[in-house]
XYZ file of C-alpha atoms in Angstrom:
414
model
C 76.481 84.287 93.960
C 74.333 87.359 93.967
C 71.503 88.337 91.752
C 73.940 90.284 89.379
C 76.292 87.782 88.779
C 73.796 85.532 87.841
C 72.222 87.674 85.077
C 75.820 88.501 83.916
C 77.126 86.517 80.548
C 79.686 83.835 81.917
C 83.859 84.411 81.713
C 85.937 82.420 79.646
C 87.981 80.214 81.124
C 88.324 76.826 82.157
C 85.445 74.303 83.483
C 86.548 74.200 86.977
C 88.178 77.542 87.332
C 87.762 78.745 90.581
C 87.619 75.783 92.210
C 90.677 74.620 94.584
C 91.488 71.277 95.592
C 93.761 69.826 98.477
C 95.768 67.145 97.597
C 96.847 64.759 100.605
C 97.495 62.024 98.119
C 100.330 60.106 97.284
C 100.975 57.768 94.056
C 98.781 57.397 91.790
C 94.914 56.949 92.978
C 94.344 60.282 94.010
C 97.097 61.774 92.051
C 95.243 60.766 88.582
C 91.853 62.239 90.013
C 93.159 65.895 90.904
C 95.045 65.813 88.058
C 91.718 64.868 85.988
C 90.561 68.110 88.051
C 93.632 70.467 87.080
C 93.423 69.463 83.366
C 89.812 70.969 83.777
C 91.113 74.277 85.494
C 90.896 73.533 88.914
C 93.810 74.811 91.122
C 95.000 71.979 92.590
C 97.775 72.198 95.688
C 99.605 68.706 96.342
C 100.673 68.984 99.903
C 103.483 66.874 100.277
C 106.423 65.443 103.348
C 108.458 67.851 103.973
C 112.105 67.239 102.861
C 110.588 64.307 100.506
C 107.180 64.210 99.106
C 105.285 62.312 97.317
C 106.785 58.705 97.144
C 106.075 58.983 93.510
C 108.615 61.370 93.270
C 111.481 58.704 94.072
C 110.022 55.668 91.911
C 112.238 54.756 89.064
C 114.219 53.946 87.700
C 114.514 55.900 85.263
C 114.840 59.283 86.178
C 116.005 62.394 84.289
C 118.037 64.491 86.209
C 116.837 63.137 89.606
C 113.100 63.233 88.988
C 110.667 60.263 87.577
C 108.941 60.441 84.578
C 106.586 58.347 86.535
C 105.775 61.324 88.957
C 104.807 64.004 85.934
C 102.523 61.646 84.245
C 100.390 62.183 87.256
C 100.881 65.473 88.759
C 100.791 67.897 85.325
C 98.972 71.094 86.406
C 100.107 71.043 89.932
C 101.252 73.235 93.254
C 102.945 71.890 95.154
C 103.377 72.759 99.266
C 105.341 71.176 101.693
C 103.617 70.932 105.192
C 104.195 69.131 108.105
C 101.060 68.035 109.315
C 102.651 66.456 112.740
C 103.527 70.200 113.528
C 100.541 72.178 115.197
C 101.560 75.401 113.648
C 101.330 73.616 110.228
C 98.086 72.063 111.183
C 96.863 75.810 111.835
C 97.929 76.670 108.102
C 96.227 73.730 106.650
C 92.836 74.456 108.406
C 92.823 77.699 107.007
C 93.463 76.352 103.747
C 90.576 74.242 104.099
C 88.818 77.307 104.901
C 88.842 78.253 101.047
C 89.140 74.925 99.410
C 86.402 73.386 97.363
C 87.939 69.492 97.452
C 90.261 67.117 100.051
C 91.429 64.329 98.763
C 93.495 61.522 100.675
C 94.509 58.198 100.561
C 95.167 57.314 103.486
C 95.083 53.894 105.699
C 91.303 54.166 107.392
C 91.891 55.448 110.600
C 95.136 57.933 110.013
C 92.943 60.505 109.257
C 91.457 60.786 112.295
C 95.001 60.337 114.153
C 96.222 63.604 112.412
C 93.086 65.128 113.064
C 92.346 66.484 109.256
C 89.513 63.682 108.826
C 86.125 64.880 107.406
C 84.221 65.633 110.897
C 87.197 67.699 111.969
C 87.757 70.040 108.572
C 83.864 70.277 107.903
C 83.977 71.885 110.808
C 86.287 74.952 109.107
C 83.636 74.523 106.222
C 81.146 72.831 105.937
C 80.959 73.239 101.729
C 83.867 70.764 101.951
C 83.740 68.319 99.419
C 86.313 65.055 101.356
C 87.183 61.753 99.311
C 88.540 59.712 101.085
C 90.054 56.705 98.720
C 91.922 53.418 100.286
C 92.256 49.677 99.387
C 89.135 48.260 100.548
C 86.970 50.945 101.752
C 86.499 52.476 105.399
C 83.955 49.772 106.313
C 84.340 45.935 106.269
C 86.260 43.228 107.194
C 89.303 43.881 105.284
C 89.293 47.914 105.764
C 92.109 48.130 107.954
C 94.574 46.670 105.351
C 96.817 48.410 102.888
C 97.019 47.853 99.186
C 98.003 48.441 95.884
C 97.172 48.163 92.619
C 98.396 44.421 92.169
C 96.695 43.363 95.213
C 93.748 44.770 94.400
C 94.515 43.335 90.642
C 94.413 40.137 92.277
C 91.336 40.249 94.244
C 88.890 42.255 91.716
C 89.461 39.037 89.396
C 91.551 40.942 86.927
C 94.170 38.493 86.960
C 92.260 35.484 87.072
C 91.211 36.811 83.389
C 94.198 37.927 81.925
C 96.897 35.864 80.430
C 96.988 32.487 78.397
C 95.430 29.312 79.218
C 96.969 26.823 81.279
C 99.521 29.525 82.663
C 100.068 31.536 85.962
C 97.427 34.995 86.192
C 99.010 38.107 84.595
C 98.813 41.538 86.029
C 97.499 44.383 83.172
C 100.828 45.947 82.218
C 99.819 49.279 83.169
C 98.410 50.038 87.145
C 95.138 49.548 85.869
C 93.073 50.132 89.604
C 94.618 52.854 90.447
C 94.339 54.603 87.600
C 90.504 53.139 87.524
C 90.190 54.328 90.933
C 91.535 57.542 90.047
C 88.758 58.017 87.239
C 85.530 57.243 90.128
C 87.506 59.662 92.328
C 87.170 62.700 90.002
C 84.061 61.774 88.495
C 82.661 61.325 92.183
C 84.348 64.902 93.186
C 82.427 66.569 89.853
C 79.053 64.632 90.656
C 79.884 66.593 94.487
C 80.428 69.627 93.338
C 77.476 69.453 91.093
C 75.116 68.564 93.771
C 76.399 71.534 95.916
C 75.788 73.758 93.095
C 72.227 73.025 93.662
C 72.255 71.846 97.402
C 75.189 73.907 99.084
C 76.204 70.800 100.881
C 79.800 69.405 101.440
C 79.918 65.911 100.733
C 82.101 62.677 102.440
C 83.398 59.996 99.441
C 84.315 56.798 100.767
C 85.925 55.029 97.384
C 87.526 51.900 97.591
C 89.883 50.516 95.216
C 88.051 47.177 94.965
C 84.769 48.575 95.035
C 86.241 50.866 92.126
C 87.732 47.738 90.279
C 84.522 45.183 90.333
C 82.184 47.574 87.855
C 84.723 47.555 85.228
C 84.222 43.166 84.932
C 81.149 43.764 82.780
C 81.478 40.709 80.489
C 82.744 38.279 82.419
C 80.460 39.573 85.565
C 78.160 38.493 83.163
C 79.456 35.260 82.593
C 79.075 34.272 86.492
C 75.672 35.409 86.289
C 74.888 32.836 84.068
C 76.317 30.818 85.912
C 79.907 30.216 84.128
C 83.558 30.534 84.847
C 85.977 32.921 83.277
C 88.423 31.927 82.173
C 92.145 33.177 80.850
C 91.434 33.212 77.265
C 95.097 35.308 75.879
C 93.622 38.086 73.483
C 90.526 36.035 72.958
C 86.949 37.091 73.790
C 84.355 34.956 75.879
C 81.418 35.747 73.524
C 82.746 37.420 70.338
C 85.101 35.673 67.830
C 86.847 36.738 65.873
C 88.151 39.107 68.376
C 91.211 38.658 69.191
C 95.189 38.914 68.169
C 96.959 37.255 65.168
C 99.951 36.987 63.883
C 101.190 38.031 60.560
C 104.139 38.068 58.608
C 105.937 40.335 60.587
C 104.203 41.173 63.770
C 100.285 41.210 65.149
C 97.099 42.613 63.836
C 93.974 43.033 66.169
C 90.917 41.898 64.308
C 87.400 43.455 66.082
C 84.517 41.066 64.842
C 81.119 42.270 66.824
C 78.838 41.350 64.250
C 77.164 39.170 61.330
C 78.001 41.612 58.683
C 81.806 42.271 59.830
C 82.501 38.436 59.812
C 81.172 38.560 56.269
C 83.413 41.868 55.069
C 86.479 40.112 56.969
C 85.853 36.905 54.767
C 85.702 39.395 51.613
C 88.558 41.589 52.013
C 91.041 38.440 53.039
C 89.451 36.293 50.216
C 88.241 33.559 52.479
C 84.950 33.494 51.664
C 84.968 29.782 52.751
C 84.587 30.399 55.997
C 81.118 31.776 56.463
C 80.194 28.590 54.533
C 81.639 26.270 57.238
C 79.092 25.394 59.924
C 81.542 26.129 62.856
C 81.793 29.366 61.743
C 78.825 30.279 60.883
C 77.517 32.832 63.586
C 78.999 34.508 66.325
C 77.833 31.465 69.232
C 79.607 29.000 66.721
C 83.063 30.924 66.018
C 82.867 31.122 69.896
C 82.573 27.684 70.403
C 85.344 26.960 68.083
C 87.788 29.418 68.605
C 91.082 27.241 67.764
C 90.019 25.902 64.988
C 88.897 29.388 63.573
C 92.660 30.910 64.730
C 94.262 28.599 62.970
C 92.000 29.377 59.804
C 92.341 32.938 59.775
C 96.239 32.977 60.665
C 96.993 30.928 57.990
C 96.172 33.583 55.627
C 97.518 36.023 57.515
C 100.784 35.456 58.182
C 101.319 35.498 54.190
C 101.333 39.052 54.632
C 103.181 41.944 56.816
C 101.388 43.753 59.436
C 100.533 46.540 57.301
C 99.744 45.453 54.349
C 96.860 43.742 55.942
C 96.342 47.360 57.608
C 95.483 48.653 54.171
C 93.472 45.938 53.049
C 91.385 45.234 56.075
C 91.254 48.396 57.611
C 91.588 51.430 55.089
C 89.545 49.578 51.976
C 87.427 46.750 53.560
C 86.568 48.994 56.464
C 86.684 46.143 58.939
C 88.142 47.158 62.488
C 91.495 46.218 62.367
C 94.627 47.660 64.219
C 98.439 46.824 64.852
C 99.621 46.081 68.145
C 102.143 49.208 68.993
C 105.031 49.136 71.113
C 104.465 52.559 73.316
C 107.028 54.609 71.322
C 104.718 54.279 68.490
C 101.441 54.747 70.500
C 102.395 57.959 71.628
C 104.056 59.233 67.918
C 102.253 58.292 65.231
C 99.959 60.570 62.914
C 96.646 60.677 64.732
C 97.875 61.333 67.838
C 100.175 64.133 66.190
C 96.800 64.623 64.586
C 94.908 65.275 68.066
C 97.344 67.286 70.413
C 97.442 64.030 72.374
C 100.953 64.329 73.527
C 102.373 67.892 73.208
C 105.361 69.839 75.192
C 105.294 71.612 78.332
C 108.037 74.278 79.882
C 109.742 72.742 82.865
C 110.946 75.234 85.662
C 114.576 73.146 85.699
C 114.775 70.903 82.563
C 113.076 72.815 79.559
C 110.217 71.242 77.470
C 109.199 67.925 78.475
C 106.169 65.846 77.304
C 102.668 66.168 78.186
C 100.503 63.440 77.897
C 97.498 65.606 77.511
C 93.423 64.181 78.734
C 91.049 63.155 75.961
C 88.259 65.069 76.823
C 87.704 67.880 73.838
C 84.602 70.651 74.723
C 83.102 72.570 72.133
C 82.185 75.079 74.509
C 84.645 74.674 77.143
C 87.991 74.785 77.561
C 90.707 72.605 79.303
C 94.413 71.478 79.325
C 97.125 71.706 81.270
C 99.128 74.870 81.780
C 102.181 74.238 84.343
C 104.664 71.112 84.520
C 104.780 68.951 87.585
C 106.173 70.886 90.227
C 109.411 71.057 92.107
C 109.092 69.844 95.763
C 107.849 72.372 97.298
C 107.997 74.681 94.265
C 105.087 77.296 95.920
C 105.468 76.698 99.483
C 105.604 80.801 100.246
C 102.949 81.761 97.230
C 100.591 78.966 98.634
C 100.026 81.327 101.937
C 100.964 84.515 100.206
C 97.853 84.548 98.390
C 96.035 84.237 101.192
C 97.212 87.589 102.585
C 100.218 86.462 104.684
C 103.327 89.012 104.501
C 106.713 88.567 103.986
C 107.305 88.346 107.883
C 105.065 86.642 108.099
C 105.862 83.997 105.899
C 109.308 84.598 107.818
C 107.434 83.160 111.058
C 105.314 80.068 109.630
C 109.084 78.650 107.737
C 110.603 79.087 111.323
C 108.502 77.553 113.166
C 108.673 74.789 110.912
C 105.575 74.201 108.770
C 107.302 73.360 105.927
C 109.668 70.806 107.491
C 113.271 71.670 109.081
C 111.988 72.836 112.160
C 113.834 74.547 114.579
C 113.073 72.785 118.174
C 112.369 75.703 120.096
C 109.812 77.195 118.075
C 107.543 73.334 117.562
């Protein structure tokens, strides 16, 4: 930047405008992060199998028209470029494309980088600004770095499962592919912190993130627990040190009751006219209501299930003030009026089937803006305006799709 730009007022835009990112990736680890980056304005270019692409793509059912729901939720914002990256003329391409890129991210098997020669010593050396996260199960060092995995492997090992599900039953994945997705988050916040530092540093940086690693911070209570030397435990939709905290049923369905303090338990007693309970000396304070947990379900329940889901809503919620929620199906977690309220979900154009939904990222700058402004892309949707913008003519565009960089090679020209 020179001297001028730096006394000049700054352009509107987006946060990360400017910046491009290279995505190797395929599901949902590093598909979440660059699509954390695109949301922000970066441009991000998801270089996919030729032919194919991203696995994602294919995962379903369901599908509309051919393509998975699954695949948008983590690819809004999106180029996308088939390359072949076993073809040395494609290889070519993609090192030039490293030549202006800001970000690399992969998620490969340790060691595959290195076999297709686009592994961090090898592109640093096209520019050495290059910001390379490299995400896999376990990390690139250890014992176990050499194996694949997935989210419910990684489930498994983190202790996840051992904490979720009901006593006295089997371990019980989180519904959603929570360490991916957690992954996914460290992966974008480590390729901000990056491209931070090199704001200040001009150095590249090399992220090794490992799913597991990723997975273990996000314990935090029941870490805590082992530090004091206990055991989790599967406890359902109760807490290990705050009660009442924890599911109930009600006349017609489930309310979440949020207890984290003295004065809450009291309001809760109030506003359900159970002022009894405070009284009783296994109830009294948070350590006791702990260590009696059945007993105070069953107390609480009782009243509850004497009226419907929202009526307690109203009462417990909107006039006691006491945090209180219903358990929503996802239909009604992504339509209902405060997420109408907050743009959460919204409509984006489609380049083959019209509007479809946008599930749109929470973060809401005063000063800044983001959001995303194209729909997942077609397989291999920008292919020619990838290299086009980097000054490559129409012939010549000719030459790099016959000799095969974007997959259907013709022999003689590999």
């Amino acid at each position: 930047m020179s001297d001028t730009d730096t006394d000049s007022p700054p352009t509107q835009g987006k946060m990360l405008e400017g910046v491009k990112v290279l995505d190797l990736s395929t599901f949902v680890t590093g598909g979440f992060s660059s699509a954390m980056l695109a949301n922000l304005g970066a441009e991000v270019i998801k270089i996919e199998q030729p032919g194919y692409g991203d696995a994602i793509r294919h995962t379903g059912p369901p599908f509309i028209q051919g393509e998975s729901p699954y695949y948008w939720t983590v690819n809004y914002g999106k180029r996308s470029l088939e390359l072949d990256l076993k073809n040395d003329r494609a290889k070519e391409a993609f090192y030039e494309l490293v030549e202006h890129a800001d970000v690399v991210v992969q998620n490969y098997r340790p060691g595959t980088a290195e076999r297709l020669d686009i592994d961090y010593d090898t592109l640093s050396e096209y520019n050495d600004r290059l910001i390379y996260l490299a995400i896999s199960a376990f990390g690139q060092t250890g014992p176990w770095a050499k194996r694949s995995g997935y989210d419910l492997l990684i489930q498994g090992m983190s202790g996840l499962m051992s904490v979720t599900g009901e006593e006295g039953r089997q371990p019980v994945k989180v519904g959603v592919p929570m360490t991916d997705l957690i992954t996914g988050m460290w992966a974008g916040f480590g390729a901000m912190a990056s491209l931070y530092r090199r704001e200040r540093t001009g150095e590249g940086e090399y992220i090794d993130l490992g799913m597991l690693d990723a997975t273990l911070p996000w314990l935090t209570k029941q870490a805590g627990q082992v530090f004091a030397g206990e055991e989790p435990k599967r406890m359902g939709t109760k807490d290990p040190v705050l009660a009442p905290y924890q599911t109930f049923e009600t006349a017609d369905g489930y309310l979440n009751v949020c207890i984290l303090n003295e004065k809450l338990w009291h309001e809760l007693c109030e506003v359900i006219d159970r002022p009894d309970l405070p009284a009783d000396e296994r109830f009294a304070r948070n350590a006791d209501r702990v260590a009696n947990q059945d007993a105070l379900e069953a107390e609480i329940e009782a009243t509850l299930t004497e009226r419907t889901t929202d009526e307690w809503i109203e009462i417990v919620a909107e006039e006691g003030g006491v945090p209180a929620g219903p358990v929503y199906g996802v239909e009604e977690a992504l339509n209902n009026p405060q997420v109408d309220a907050r743009g959460a979900v919204s409509e984006i154009e489609h380049p083959e089937l019209g509007e479809i939904p946008v599930i749109e990222h929470p973060l809401k700058f005063a000063n800044g803006e983001s959001g995303f402004d194209r729909a997942p892309p077609l397989l291999g949707e920008h292919n020619r305006d990838v290299f086009a913008e980097l000054g490559y003519s129409e012939a010549e565009l000719d030459e790099l799709e016959a000799a095969g960089i974007f997959g259907d090679a013709d022999d003689s020209d590999d």
